[in-house]
PDB file of C-alpha atoms in Angstrom:
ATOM      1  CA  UNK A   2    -105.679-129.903 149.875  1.00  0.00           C
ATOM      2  CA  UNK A   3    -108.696-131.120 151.737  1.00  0.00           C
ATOM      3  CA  UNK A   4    -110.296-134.035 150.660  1.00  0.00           C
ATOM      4  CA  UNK A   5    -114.078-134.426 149.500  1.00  0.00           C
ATOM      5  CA  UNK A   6    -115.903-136.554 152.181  1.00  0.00           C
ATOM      6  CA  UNK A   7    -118.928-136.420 148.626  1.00  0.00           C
ATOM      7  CA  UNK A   8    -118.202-136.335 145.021  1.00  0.00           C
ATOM      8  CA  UNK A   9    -118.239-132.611 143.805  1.00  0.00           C
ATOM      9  CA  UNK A  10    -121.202-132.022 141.988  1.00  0.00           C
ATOM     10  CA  UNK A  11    -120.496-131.380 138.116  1.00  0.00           C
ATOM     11  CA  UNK A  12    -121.200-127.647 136.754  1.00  0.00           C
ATOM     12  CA  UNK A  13    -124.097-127.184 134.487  1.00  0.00           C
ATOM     13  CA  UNK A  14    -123.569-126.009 131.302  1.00  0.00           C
ATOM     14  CA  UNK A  15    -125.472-125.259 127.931  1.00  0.00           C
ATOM     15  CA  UNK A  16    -125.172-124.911 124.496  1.00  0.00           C
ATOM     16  CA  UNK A  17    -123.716-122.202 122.558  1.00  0.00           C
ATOM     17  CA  UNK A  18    -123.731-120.746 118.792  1.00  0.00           C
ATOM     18  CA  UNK A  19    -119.722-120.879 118.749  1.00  0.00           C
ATOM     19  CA  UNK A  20    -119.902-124.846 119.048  1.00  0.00           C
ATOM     20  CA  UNK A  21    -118.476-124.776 123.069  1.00  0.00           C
ATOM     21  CA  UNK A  22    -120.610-124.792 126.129  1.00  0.00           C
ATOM     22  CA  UNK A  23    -121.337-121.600 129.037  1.00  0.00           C
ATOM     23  CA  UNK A  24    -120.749-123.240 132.390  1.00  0.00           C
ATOM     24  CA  UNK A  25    -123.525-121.731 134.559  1.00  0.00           C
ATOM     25  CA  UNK A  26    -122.865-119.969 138.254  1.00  0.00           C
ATOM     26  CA  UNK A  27    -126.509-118.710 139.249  1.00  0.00           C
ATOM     27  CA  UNK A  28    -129.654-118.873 137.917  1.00  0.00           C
ATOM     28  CA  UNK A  29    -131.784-115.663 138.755  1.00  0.00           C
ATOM     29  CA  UNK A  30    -135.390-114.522 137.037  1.00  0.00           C
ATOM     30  CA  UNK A  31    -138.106-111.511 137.042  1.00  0.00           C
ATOM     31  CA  UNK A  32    -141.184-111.614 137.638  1.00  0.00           C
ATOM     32  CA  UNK A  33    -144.324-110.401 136.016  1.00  0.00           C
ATOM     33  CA  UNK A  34    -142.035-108.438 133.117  1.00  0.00           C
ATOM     34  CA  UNK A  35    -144.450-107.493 130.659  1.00  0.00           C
ATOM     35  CA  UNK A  36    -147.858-105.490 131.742  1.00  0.00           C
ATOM     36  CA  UNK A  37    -150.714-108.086 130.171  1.00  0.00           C
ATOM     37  CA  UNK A  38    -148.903-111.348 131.637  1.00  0.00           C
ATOM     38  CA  UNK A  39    -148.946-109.129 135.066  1.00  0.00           C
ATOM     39  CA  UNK A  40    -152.594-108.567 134.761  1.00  0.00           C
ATOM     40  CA  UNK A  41    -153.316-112.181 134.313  1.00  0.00           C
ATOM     41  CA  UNK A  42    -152.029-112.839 137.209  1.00  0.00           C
ATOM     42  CA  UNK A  43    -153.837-110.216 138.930  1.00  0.00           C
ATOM     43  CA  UNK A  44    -151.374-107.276 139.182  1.00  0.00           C
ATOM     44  CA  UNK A  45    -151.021-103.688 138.303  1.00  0.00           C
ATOM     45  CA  UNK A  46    -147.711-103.771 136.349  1.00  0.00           C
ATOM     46  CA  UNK A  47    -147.280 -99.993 136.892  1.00  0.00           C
ATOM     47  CA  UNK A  48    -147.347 -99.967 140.467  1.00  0.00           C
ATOM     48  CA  UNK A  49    -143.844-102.125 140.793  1.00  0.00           C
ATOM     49  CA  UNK A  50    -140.042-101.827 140.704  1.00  0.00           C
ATOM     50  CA  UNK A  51    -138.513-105.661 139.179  1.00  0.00           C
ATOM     51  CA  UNK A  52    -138.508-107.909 141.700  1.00  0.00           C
ATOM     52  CA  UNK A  53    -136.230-111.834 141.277  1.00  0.00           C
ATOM     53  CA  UNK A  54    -136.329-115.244 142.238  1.00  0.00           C
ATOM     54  CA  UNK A  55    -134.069-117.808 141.553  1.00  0.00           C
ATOM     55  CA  UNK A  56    -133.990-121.768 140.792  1.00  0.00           C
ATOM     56  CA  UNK A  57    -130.944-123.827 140.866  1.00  0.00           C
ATOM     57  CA  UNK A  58    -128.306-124.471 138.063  1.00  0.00           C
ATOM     58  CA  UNK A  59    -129.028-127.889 138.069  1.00  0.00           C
ATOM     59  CA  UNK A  60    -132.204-127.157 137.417  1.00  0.00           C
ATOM     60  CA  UNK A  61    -131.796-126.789 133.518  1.00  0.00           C
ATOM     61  CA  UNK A  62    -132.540-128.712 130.420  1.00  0.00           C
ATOM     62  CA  UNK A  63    -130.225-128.206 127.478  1.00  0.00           C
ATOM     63  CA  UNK A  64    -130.092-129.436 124.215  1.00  0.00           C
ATOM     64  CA  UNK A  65    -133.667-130.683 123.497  1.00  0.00           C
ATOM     65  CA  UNK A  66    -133.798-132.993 126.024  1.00  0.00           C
ATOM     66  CA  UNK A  67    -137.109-134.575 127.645  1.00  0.00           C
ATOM     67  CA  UNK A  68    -138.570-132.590 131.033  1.00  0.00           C
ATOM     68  CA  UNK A  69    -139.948-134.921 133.264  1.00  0.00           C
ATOM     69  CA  UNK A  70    -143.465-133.660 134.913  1.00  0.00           C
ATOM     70  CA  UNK A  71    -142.796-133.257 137.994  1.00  0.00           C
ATOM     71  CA  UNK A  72    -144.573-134.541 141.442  1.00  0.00           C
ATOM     72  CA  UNK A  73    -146.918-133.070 143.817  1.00  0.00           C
ATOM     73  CA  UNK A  74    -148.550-130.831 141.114  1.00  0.00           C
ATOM     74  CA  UNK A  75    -151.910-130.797 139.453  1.00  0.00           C
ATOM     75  CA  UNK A  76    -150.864-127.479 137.317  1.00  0.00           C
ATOM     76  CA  UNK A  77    -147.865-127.579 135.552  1.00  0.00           C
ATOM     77  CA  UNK A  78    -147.572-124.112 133.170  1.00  0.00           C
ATOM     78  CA  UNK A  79    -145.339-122.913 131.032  1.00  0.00           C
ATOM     79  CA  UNK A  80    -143.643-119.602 130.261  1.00  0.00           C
ATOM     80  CA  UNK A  81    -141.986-118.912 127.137  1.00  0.00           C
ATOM     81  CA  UNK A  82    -138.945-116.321 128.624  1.00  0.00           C
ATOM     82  CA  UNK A  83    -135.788-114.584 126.880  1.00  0.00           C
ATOM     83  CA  UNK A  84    -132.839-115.590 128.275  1.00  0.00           C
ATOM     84  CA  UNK A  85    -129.232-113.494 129.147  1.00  0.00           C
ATOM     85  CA  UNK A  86    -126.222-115.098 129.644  1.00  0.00           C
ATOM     86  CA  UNK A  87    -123.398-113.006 131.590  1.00  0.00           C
ATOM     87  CA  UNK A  88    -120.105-113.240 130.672  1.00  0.00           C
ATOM     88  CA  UNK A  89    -119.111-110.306 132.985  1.00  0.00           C
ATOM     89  CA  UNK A  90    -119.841-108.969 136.496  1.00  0.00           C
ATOM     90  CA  UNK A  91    -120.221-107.112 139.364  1.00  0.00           C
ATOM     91  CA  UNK A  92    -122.235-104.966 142.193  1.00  0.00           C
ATOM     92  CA  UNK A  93    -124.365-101.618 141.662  1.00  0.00           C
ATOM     93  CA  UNK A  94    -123.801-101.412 137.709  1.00  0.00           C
ATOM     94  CA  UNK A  95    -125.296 -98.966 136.379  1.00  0.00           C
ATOM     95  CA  UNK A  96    -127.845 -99.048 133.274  1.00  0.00           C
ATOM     96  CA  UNK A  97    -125.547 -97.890 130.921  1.00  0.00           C
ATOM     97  CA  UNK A  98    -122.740-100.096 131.559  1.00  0.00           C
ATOM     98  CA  UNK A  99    -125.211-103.341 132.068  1.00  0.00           C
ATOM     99  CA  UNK A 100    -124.828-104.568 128.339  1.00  0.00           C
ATOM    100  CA  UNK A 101    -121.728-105.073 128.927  1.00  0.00           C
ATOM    101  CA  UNK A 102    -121.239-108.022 130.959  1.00  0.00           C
ATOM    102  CA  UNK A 103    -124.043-109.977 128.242  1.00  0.00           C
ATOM    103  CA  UNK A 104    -122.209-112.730 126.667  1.00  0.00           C
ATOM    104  CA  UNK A 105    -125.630-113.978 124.336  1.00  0.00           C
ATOM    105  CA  UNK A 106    -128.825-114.123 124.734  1.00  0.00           C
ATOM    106  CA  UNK A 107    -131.132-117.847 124.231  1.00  0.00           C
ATOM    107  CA  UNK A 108    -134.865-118.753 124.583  1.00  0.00           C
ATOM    108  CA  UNK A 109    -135.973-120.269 128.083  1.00  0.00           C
ATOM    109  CA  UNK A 110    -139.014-122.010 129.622  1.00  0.00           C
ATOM    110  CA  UNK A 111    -139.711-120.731 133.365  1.00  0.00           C
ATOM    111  CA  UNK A 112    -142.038-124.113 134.667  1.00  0.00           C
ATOM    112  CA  UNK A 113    -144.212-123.350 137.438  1.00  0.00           C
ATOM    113  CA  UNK A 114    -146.375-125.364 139.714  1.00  0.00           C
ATOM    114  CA  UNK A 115    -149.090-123.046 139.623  1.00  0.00           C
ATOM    115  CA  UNK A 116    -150.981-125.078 142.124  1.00  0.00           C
ATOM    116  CA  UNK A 117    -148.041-124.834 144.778  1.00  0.00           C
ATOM    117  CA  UNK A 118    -147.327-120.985 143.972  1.00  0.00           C
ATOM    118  CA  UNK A 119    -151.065-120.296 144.510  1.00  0.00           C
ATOM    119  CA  UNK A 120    -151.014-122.034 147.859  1.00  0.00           C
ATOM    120  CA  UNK A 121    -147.461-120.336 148.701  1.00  0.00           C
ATOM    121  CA  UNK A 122    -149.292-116.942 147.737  1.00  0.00           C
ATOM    122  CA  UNK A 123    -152.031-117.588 149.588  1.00  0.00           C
ATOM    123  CA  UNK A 124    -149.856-118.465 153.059  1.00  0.00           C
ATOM    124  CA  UNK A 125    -147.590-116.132 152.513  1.00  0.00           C
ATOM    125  CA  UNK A 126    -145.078-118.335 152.014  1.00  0.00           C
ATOM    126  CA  UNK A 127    -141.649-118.640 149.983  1.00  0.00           C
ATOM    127  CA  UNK A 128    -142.093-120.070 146.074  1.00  0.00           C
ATOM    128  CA  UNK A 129    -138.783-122.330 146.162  1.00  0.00           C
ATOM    129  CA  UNK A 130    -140.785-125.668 145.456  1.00  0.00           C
ATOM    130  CA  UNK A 131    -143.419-123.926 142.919  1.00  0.00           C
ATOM    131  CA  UNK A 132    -140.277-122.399 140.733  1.00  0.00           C
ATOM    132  CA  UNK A 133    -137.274-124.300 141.446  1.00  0.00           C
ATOM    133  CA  UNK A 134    -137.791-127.594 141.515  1.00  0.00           C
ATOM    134  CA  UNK A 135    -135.871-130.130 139.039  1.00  0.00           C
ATOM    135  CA  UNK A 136    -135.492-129.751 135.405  1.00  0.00           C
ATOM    136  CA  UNK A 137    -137.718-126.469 135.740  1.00  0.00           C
ATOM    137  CA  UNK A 138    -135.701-124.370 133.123  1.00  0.00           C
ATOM    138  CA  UNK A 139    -135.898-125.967 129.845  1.00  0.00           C
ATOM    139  CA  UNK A 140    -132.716-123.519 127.929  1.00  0.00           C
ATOM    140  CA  UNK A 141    -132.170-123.531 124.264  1.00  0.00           C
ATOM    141  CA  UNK A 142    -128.672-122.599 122.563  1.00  0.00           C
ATOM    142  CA  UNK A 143    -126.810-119.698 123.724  1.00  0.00           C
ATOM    143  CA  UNK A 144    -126.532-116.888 120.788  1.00  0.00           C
ATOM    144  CA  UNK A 145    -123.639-114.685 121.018  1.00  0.00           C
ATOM    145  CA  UNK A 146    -124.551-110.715 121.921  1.00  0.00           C
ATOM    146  CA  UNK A 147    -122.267-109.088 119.884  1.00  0.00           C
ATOM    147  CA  UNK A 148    -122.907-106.022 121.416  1.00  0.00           C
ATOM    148  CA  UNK A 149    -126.315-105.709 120.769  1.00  0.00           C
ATOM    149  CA  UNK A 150    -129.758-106.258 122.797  1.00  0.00           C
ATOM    150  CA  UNK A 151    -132.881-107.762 121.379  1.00  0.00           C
ATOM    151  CA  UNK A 152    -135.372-105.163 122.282  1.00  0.00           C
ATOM    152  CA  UNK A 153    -138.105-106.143 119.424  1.00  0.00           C
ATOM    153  CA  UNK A 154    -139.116-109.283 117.977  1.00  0.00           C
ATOM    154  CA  UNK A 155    -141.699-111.814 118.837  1.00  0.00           C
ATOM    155  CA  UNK A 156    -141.535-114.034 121.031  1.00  0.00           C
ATOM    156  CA  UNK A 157    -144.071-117.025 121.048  1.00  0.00           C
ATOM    157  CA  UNK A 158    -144.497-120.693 122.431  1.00  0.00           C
ATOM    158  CA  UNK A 159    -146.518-123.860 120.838  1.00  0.00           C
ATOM    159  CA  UNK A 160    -147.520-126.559 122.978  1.00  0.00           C
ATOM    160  CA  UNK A 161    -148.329-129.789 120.298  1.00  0.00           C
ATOM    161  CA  UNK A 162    -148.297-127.513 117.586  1.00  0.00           C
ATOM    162  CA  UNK A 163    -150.855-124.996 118.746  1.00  0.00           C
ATOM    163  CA  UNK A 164    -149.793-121.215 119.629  1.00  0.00           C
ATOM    164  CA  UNK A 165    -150.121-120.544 123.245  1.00  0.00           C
ATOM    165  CA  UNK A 166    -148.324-117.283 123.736  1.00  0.00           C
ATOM    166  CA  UNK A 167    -147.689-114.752 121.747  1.00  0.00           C
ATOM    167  CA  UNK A 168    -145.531-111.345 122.565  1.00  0.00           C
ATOM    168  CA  UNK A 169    -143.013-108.833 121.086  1.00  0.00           C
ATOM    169  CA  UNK A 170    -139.763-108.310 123.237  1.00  0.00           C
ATOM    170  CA  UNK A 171    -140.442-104.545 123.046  1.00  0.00           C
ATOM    171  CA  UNK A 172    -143.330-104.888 125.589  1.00  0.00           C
ATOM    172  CA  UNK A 173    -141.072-105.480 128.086  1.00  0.00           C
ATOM    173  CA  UNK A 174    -141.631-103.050 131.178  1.00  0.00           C
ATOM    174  CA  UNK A 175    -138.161-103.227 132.305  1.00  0.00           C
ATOM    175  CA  UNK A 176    -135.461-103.813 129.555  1.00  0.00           C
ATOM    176  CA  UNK A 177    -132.357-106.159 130.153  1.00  0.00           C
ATOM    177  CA  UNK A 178    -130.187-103.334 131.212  1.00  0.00           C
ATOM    178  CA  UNK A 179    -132.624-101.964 133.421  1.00  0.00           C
ATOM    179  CA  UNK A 180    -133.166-105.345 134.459  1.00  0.00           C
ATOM    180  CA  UNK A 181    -129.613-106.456 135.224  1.00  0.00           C
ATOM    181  CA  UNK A 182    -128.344-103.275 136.820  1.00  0.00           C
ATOM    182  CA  UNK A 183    -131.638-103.472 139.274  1.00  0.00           C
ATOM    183  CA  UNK A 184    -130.312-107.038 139.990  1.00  0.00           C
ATOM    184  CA  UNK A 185    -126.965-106.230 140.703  1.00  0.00           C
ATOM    185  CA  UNK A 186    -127.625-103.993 143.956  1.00  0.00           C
ATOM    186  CA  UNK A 187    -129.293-106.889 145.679  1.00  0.00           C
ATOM    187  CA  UNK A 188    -126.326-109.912 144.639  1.00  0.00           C
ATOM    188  CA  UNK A 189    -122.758-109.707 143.291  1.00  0.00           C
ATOM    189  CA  UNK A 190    -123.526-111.035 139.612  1.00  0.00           C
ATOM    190  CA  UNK A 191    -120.612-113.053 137.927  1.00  0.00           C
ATOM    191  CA  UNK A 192    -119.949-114.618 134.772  1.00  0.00           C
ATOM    192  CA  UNK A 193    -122.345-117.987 134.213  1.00  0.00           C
ATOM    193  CA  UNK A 194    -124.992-116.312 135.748  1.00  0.00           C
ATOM    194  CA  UNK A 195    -128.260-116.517 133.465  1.00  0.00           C
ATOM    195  CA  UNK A 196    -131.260-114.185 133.984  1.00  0.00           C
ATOM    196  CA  UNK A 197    -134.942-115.134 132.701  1.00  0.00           C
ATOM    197  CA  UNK A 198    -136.715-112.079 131.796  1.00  0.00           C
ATOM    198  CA  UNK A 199    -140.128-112.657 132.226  1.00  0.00           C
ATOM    199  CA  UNK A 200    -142.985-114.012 129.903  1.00  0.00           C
ATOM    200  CA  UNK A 201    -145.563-112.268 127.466  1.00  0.00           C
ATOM    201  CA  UNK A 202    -149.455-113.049 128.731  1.00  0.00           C
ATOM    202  CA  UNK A 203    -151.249-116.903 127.620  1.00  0.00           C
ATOM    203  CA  UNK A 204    -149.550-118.931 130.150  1.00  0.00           C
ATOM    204  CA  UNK A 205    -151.019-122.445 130.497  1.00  0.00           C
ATOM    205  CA  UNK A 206    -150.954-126.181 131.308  1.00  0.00           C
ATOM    206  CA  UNK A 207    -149.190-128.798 129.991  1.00  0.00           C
ATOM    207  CA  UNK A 208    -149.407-132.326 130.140  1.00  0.00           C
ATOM    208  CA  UNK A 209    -147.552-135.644 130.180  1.00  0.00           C
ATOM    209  CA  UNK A 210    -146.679-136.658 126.234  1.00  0.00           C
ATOM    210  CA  UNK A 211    -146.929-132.265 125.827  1.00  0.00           C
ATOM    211  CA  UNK A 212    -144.114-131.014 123.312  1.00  0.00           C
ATOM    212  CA  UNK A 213    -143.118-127.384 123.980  1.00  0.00           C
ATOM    213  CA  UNK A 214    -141.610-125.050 121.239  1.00  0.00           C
ATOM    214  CA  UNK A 215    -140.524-121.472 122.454  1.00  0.00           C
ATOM    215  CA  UNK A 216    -139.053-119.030 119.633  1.00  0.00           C
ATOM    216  CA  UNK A 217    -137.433-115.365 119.740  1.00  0.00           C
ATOM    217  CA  UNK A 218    -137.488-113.629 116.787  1.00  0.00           C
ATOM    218  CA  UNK A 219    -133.285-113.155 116.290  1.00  0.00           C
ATOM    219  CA  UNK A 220    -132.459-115.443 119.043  1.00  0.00           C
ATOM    220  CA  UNK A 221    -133.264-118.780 118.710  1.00  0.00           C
ATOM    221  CA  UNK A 222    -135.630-121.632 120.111  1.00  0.00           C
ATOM    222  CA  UNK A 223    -135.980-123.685 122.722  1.00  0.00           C
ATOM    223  CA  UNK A 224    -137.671-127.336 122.696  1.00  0.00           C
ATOM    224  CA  UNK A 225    -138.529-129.526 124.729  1.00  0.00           C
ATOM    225  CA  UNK A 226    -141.270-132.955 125.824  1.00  0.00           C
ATOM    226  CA  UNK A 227    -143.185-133.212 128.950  1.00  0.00           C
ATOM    227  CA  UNK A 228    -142.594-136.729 129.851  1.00  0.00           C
TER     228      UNK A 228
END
């Protein structure tokens, strides 16, 4: 066996309802999900097939830990997101077979620089450093499926105490089977992969000293202090 010439990197992992931990492959989410956060942000949500982006493993926070603000931003924002965690895989799956590979589902926190995805709009430019930067997933605990999909029930954030979003999981434009099997003709998905599913309209700022608070009605929560 080859040696390392670095230290191998340790796997991410998070939280589950059963008391272990899902070691996470990929992290992939969908944009603009649900039709009134889409036309906040400008867009007619009818006009567009899901399209992903992705941030890196290491980019989550688990178990209630602090998020550290990050640099070269002026707009920090949350987004309050339902969360899928694969525990199967594969290429060109179709809709019917997609709820299969779901292991559970949890409640996640897509961070954005909005100042550096404006910019990266406006350029024409890649979103890498306005979505994936570090500790820009806050994850709560993983819920086992058990066969069945969420596909009502609200889903809401607090920042300090004070409601900031406010949705229902069944205004989703694309569901998570939809969602998954659309996913799996552009990458090979695998078990540990996670999915974010998009956010319900009233994203915002947050600021140093901020404490988040995301909650899906039959999921779970997510929490988490800007820091």
């Amino acid at each position: 066996m080859t040696d390392l010439v670095v230290p191998a990197p340790g796997l991410p992992t998070v939280p589950t309802g059963t008391g272990g931990r899902f070691p996470v492959r990929r992290v992939y989410c969908v944009g603009r999900n649900y039709a009134a956060h889409a036309r906040e942000m400008g867009h007619d949500p009818d006009r567009e097939p899901p399209f992903f982006f992705g941030k890196p493993a290491d980019a989550l926070v688990t178990d209630g830990a602090d998020t550290p603000y990050p640099p070269v931003t002026a707009r920090l924002e949350h987004e309050v997101e339902l969360v899928v965690a694969l525990g199967g895989g594969g290429r060109d799956v179709p809709v019917a077979d997609a709820l299969g590979l779901v292991w559970g589902y949890a409640v996640g926190i897509d961070l954005t620089r909005r100042d550096l995805q404006a910019e990266a709009k406006r350029l024409g430019r890649p979103w890498d450093l306005a979505k994936g930067f570090d500790h820009s997933a806050p994850v709560g605990t993983i819920t086992p499926a058990a066969g069945v999909e969420p596909t009502s029930g609200a889903i809401v954030l607090d920042v300090d105490g004070e409601l900031r979003q406010s949705g229902d999981l069944a205004d989703q434009i694309w569901s998570v089977a939809e969602t998954i099997a659309a996913l799996s003709r552009s990458v090979g998905l695998a078990p540990g992969d996670l999915l974010f599913t998009g956010t319900p309209d009233g994203v915002g700022p947050v600021a140093r000293g901020s404490v988040l608070r995301g909650a899906i009605d039959g999921v779970g929560v997510v929490e988490t202090r800007i820091v």
